[in-house]
Short mmCIF file of C-alpha atoms in Angstrom, two decimals:
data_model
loop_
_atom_site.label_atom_id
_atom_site.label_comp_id
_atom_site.label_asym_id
_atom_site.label_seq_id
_atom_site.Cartn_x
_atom_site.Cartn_y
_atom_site.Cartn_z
CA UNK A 1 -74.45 115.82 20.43
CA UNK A 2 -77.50 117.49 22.37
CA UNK A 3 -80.57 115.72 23.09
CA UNK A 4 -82.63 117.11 21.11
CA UNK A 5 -79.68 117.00 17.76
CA UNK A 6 -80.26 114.62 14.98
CA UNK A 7 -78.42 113.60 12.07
CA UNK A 8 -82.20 112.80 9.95
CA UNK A 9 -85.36 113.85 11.07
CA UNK A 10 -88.17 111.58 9.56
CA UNK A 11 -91.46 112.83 9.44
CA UNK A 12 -94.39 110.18 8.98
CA UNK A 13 -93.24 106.15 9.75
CA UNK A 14 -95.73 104.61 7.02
CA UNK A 15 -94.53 102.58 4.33
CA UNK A 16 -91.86 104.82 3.45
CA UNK A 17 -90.77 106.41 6.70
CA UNK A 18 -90.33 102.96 8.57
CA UNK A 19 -88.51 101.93 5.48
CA UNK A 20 -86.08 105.14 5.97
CA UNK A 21 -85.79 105.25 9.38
CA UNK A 22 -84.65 101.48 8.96
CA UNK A 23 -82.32 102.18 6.36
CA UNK A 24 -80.31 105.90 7.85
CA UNK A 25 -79.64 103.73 11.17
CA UNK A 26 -78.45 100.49 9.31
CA UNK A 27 -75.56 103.32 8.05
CA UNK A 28 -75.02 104.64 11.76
CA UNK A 29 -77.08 107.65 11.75
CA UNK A 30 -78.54 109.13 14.04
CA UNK A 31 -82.13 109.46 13.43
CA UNK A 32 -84.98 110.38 15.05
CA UNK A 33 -88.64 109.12 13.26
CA UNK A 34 -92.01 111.14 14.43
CA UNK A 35 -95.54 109.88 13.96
CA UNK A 36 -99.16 111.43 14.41
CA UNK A 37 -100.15 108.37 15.44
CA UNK A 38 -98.70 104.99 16.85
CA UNK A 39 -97.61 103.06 13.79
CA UNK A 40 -98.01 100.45 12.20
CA UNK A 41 -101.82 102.28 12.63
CA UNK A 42 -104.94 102.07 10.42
CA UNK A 43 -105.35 105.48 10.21
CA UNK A 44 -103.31 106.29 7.34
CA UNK A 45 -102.34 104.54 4.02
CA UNK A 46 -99.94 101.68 5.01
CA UNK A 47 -102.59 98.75 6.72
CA UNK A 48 -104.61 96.32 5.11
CA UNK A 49 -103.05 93.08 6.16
CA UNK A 50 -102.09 92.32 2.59
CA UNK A 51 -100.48 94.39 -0.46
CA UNK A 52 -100.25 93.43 -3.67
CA UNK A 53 -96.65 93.36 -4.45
CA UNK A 54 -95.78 92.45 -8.95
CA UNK A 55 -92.14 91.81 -10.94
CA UNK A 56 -93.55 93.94 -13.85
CA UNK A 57 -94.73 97.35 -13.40
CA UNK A 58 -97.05 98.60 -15.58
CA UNK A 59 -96.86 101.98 -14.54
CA UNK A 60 -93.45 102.37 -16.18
CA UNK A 61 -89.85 100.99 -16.59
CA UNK A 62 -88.78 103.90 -14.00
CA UNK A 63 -90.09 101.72 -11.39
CA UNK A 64 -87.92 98.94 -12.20
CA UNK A 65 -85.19 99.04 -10.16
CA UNK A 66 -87.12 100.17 -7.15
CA UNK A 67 -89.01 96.73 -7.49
CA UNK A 68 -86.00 94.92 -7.68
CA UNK A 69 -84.23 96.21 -4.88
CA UNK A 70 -87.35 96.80 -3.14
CA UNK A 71 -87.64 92.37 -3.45
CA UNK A 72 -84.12 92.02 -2.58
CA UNK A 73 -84.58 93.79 1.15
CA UNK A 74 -87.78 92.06 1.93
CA UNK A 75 -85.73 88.52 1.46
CA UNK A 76 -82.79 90.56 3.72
CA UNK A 77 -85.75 91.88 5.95
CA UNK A 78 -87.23 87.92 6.35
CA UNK A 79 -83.55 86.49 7.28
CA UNK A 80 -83.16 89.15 9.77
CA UNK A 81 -86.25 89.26 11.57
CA UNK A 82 -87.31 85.25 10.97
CA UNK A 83 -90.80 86.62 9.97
CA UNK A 84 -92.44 85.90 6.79
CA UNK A 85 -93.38 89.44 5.10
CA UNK A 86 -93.86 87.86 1.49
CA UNK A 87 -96.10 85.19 0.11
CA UNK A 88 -95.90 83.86 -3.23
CA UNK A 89 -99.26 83.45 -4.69
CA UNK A 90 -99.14 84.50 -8.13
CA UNK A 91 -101.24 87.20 -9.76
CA UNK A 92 -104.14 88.19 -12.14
CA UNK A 93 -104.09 91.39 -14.05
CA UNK A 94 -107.64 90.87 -15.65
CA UNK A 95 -109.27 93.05 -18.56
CA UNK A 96 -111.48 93.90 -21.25
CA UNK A 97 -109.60 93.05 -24.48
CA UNK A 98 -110.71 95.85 -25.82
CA UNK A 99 -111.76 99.05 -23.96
CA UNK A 100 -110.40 98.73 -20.88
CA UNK A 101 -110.87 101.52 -18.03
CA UNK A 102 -107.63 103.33 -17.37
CA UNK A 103 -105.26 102.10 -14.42
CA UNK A 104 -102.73 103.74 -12.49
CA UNK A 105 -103.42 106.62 -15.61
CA UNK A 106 -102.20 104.10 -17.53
CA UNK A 107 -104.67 101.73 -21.06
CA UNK A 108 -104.36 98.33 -21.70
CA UNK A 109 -102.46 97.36 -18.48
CA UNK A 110 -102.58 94.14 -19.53
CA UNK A 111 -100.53 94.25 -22.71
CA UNK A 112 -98.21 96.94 -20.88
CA UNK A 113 -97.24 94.43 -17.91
CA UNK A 114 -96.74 92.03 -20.25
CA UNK A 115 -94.21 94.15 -22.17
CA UNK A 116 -92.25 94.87 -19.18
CA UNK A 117 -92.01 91.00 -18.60
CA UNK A 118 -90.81 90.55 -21.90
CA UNK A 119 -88.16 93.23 -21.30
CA UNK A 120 -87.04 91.88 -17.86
CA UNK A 121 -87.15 88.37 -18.73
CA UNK A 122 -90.28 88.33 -15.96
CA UNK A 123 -92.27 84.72 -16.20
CA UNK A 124 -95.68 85.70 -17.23
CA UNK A 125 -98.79 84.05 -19.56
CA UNK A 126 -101.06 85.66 -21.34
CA UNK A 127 -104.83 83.83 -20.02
CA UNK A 128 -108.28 83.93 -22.35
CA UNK A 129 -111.31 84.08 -20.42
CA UNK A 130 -111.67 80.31 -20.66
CA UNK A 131 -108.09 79.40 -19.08
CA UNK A 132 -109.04 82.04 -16.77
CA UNK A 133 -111.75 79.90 -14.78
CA UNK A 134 -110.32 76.78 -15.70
CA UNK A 135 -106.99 77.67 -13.99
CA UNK A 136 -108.86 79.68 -11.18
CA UNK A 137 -113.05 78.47 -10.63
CA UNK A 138 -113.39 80.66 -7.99
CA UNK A 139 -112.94 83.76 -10.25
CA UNK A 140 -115.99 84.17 -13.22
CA UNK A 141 -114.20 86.70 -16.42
CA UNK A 142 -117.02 87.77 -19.10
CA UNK A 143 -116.09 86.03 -22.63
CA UNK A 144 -114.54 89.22 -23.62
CA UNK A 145 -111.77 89.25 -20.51
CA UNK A 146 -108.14 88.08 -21.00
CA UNK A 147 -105.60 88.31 -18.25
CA UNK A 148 -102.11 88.69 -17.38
CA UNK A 149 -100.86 85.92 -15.14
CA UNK A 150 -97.63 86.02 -13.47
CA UNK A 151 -96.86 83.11 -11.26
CA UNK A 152 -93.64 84.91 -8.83
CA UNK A 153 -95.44 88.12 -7.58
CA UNK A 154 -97.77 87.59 -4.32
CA UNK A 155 -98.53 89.87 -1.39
CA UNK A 156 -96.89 91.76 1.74
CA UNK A 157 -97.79 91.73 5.02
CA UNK A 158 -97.66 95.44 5.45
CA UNK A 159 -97.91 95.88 9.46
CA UNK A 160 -95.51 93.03 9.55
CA UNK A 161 -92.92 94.94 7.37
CA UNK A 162 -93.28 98.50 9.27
CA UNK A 163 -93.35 96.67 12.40
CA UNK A 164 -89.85 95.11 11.50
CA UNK A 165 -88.37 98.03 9.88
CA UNK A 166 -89.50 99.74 13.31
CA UNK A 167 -88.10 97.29 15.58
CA UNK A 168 -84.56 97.00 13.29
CA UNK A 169 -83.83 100.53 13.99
CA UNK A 170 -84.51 100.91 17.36
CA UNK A 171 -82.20 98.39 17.83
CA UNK A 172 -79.97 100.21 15.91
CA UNK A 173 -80.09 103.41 18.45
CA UNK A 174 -83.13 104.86 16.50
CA UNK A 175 -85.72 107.44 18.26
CA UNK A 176 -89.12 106.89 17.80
CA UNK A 177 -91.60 109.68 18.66
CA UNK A 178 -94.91 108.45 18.08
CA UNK A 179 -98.36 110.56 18.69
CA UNK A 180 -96.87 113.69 18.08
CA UNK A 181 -97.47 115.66 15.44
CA UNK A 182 -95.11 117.90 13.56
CA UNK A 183 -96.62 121.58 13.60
CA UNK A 184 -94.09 123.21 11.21
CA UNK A 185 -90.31 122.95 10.36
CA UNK A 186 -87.26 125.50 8.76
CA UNK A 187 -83.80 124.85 7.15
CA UNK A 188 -81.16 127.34 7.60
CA UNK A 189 -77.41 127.28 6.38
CA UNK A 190 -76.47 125.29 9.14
CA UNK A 191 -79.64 122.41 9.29
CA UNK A 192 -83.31 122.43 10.38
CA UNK A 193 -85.80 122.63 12.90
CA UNK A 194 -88.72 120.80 13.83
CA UNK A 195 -91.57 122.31 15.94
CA UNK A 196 -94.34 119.33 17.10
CA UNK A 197 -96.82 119.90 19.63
CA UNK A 198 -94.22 118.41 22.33
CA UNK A 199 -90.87 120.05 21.80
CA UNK A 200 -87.98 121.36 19.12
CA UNK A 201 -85.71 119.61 17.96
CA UNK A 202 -82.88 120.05 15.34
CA UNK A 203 -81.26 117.73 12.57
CA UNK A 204 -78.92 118.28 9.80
CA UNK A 205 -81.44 116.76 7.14
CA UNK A 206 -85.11 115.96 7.23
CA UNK A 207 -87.16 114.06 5.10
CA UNK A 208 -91.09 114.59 5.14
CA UNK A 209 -92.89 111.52 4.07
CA UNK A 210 -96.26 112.37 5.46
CA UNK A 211 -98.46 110.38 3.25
CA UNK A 212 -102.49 111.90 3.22
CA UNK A 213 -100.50 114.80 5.64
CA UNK A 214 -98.18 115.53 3.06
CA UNK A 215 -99.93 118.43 1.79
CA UNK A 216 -99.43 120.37 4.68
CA UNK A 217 -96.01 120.21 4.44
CA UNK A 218 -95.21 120.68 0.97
CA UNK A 219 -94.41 124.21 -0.21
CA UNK A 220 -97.25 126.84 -0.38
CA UNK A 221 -97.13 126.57 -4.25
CA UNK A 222 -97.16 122.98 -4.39
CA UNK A 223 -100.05 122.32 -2.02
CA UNK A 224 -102.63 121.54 -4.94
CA UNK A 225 -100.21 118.69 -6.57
CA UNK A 226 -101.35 116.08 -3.78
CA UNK A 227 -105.61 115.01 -3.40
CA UNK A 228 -106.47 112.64 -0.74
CA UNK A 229 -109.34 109.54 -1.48
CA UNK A 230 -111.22 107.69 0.75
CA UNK A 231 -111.30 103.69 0.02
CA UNK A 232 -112.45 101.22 1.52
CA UNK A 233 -111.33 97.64 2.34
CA UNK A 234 -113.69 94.97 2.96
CA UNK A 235 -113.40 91.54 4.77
CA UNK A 236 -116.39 89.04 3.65
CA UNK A 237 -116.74 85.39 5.21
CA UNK A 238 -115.78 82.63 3.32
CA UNK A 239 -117.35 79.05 4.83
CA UNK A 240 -113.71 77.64 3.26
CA UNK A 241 -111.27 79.64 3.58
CA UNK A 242 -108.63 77.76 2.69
CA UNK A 243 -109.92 77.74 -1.06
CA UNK A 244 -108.13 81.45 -0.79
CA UNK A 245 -104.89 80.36 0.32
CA UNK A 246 -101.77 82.13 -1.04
CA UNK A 247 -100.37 78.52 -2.03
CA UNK A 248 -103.62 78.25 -4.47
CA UNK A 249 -105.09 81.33 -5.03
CA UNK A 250 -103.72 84.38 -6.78
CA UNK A 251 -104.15 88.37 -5.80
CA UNK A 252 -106.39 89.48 -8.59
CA UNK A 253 -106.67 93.01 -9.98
CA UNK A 254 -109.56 93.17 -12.22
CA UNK A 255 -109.95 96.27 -14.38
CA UNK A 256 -113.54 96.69 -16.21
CA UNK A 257 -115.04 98.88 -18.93
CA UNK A 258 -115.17 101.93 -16.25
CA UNK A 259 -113.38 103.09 -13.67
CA UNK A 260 -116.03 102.29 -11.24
CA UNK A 261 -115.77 98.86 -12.27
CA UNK A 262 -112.10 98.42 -10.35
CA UNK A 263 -112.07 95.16 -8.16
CA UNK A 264 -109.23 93.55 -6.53
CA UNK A 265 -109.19 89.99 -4.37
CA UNK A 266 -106.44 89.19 -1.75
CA UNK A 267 -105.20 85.78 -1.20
CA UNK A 268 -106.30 84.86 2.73
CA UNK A 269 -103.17 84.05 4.87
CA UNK A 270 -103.62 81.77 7.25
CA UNK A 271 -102.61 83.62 10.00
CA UNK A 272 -103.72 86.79 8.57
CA UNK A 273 -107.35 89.04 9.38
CA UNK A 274 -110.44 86.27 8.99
CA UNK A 275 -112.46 86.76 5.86
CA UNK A 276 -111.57 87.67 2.18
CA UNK A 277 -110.11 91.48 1.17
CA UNK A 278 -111.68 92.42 -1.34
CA UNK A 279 -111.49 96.65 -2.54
CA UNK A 280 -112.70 98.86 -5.34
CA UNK A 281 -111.42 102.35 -6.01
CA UNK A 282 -112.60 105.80 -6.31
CA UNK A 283 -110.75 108.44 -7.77
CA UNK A 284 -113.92 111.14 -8.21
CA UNK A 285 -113.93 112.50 -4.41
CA UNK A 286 -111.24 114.19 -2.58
CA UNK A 287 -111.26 115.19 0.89
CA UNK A 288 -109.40 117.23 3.47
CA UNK A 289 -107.54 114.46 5.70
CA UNK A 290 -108.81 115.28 8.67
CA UNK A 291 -113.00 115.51 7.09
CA UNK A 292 -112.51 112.13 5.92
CA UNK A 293 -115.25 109.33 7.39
CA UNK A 294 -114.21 106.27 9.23
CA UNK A 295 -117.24 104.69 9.43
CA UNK A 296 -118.50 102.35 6.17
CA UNK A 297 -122.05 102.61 5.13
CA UNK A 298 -124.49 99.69 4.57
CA UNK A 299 -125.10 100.83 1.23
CA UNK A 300 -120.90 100.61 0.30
CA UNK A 301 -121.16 97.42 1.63
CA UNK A 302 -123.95 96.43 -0.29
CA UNK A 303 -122.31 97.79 -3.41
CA UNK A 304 -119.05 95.98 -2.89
CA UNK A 305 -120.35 92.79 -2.88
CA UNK A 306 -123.96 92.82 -4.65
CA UNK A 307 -122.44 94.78 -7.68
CA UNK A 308 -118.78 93.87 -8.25
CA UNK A 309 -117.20 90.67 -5.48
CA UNK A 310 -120.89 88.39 -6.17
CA UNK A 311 -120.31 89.15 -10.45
CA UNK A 312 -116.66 87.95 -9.81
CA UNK A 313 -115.95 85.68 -6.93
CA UNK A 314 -117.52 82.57 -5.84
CA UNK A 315 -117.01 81.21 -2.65
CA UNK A 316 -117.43 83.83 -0.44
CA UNK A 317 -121.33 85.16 1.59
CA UNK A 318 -123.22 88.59 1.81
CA UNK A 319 -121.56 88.48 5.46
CA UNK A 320 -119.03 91.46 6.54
CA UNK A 321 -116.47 90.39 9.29
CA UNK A 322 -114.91 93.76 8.76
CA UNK A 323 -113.81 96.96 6.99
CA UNK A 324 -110.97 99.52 7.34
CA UNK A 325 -110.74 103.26 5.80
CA UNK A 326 -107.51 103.19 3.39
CA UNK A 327 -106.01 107.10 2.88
CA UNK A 328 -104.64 107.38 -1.36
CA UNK A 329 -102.36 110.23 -1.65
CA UNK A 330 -102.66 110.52 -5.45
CA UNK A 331 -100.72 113.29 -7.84
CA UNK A 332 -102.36 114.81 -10.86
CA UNK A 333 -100.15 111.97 -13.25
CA UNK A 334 -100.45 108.93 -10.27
CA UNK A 335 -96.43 108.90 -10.44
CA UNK A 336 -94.58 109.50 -7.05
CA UNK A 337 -92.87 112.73 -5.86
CA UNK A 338 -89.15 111.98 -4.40
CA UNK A 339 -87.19 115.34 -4.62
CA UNK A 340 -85.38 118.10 -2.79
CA UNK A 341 -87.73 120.70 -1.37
CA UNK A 342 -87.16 123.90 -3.81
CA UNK A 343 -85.67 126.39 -0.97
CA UNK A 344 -82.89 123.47 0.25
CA UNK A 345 -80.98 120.39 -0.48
CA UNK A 346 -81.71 119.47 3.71
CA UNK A 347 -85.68 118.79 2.98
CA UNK A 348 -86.49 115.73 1.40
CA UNK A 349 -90.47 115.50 0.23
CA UNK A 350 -91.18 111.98 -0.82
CA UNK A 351 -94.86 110.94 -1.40
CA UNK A 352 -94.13 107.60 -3.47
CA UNK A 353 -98.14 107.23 -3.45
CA UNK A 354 -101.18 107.16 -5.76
CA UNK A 355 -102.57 103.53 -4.58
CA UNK A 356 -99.06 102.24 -5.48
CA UNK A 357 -96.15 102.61 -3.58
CA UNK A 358 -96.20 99.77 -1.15
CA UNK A 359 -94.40 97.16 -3.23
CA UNK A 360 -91.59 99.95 -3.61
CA UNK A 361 -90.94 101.18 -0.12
CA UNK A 362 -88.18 99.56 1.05
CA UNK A 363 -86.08 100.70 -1.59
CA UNK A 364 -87.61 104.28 -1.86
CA UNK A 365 -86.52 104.00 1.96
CA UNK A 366 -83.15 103.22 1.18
CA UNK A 367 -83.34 105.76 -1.62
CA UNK A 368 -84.23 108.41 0.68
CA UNK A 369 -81.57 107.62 2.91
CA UNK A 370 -79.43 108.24 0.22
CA UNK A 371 -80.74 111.26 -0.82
CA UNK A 372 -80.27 112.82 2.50
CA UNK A 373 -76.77 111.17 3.89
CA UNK A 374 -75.22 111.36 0.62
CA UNK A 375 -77.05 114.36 -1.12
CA UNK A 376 -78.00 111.89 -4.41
CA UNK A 377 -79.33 108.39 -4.59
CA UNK A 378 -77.90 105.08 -6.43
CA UNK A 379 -81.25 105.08 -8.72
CA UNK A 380 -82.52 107.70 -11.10
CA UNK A 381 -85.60 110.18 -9.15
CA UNK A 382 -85.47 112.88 -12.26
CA UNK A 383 -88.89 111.19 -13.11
CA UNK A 384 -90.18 111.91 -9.69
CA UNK A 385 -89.53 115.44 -9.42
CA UNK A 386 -91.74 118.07 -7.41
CA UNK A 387 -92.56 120.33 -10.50
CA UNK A 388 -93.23 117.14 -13.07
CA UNK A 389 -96.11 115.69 -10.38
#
């Protein structure tokens, strides 16, 4: 085979590419994996120290067995690597009873998570706004709040589990070409080729899982499907940081009477970033990728915590130890897009995104593997087809 001749070509080593790239070598492939940048990176959609990772997804039964698999390769990923990429710290869904703000384009997220559960014999409660703080005093719901508690999900490590996916393949004969960035691709009758802004090179199959680049990739027709956000993470000092603990303190996702009113809380590993995570969302800007800002403004940090973490969260100070620029690649119906590309069965497109797709990438990894060794994939995609997103 010549130098420059691949079995896959992966495009983007994120969540999803590292997952892939992982995955095609574990079956023998040979497969090369190219990145703008050097990952794991902060520059894209796949950092954060901690992801919120849940049994029962809200967002429809579809996801089901990605989550389940997804769980299953994380344990295989751990036993492997003799890393810990999952901690089990429970988690809050918390809400209005009535009224809610939308999440994930889905209503009541509580009572739909909680339905899921119920189907997949998922260990859940149901909390009132009383058992709320008594369970968890660090956390302050309004009388009207309820929440849905379930004690097995927790949170990844997400460098940690690109990193290992990363360092799996290579020892598994995997390329890597990091910070070089694809320029434009083809597929004939016979494969495709790549063009960076290096070299050429030529594969049988490629899959494209570019994350906030995937636009530029996509099909001229399909360009508008994908809008990038700009969010921001924030790290604020906590004088006891062990009160956030994974062994005692849950993720929380708290979802007001607006959408502006989004909040989430990370449990603090103890070898993770110093500080608590805490992150809102905005879904009312979208930018070009490469217009968005880096840098975080004192007034979004006074925002984060004088108007949403101080209402909600004791035991944490006004003090910032840091924040990070998080890309969302979000479709018009926040549901992924895993398909062929419309001109040939070689392409894969996969952006398994829209503030989501963490918890499911190492089976969408698999599942892309699958997709493009085999030409179809063990679970159903139909639902996350180019023309439905």
């Amino acid at each position: 085979m010549a130098a420059n001749q691949y079995d896959i070509i992966i495009v983007g080593l994120g969540a999803m590419g590292a997952a892939a790239l992982y995955q095609a070598s574990q079956r023998g492939a040979r497969v090369l994996g190219i990145d703008r940048y050097d990952p794991p990176h902060a520059l894209g959609s796949s950092h954060g120290d901690t992801r919120i990772t849940r049994l029962a997804i809200g967002e429809g039964e579809m996801y089901m067995p990605f989550i389940q698999r997804a769980n299953q390769i994380w344990a295989e990923l751990e036993a492997k690597s003799g890393r810990t990429l999952f901690h089990q710290s429970g988690g809050l869904v918390i809400a209005p009873e009535q009224g809610a703000a939308k999440f994930h384009a889905e209503g009541d997220f509580v009572d739909l998570s909680a339905r899921i559960a119920r189907k997949f014999g998922i260990a859940h409660e149901i909390l009132d706004a009383a058992q709320i703080a008594r369970r968890f005093p660090l956390l302050t719901p309004r009388d009207c709040d309820h929440a849905y508690y379930e004690p097995e999900s927790g949170v990844l490590r997400p460098e940690r589990c690109i990193q290992t996916q990363l360092e799996l393949a290579l020892a598994d004969q995997a390329v890597i070409h990091a910070c070089e960035a694809v320029v434009d691709y083809r597929a004939d009758a016979s494969g495709v080729t790549v063009r960076t802004d290096k070299a050429r090179y030529r594969a049988d199959k490629l899959i494209l899982c570019a994350g906030a680049w995937m636009s530029e990739l996509l099909p001229a027709p399909s360009r508008d499907k994908l809008r990038v956000y700009r969010q921001v993470i924030y790290w604020y000092e906590a004088p006891d940081l062990t009160l956030f603990d994974p062994a005692v303190f849950p993720y929380v996702i708290w979802i007001g009477d607006a959408p502006a009113d989004f909040w989430s809380v990370f449990p603090a590993p103890a070898d993770g970033l110093p500080g608590v995570k805490v992150l809102s969302e905005q879904y009312h800007t979208s930018e070009e990728v490469h217009a968005i800002s880096r840098e975080v403004t004192p007034a979004e940090i006074a925002d984060m915590h004088q108007r949403l973490t101080a209402q909600r969260l004791r035991g944490t100070t006004e003090r910032l130890l840091r924040a990070d620029v998080c890309l969302y690649t979000v479709t018009r119906d926040e549901h992924f897009i895993i398909d062929f590309h419309p001109e040939s069965r070689r392409v894969v497109l996969a952006s398994p995104c829209s503030g989501h797709g963490f918890k499911h990438s190492a089976a969408i990894g698999e599942t892309l593997a699958q997709l493009a060794l085999d030409g179809g994939a063990q679970f159903d995609v139909s639902g996350f087809a180019l023309e439905k997103a």
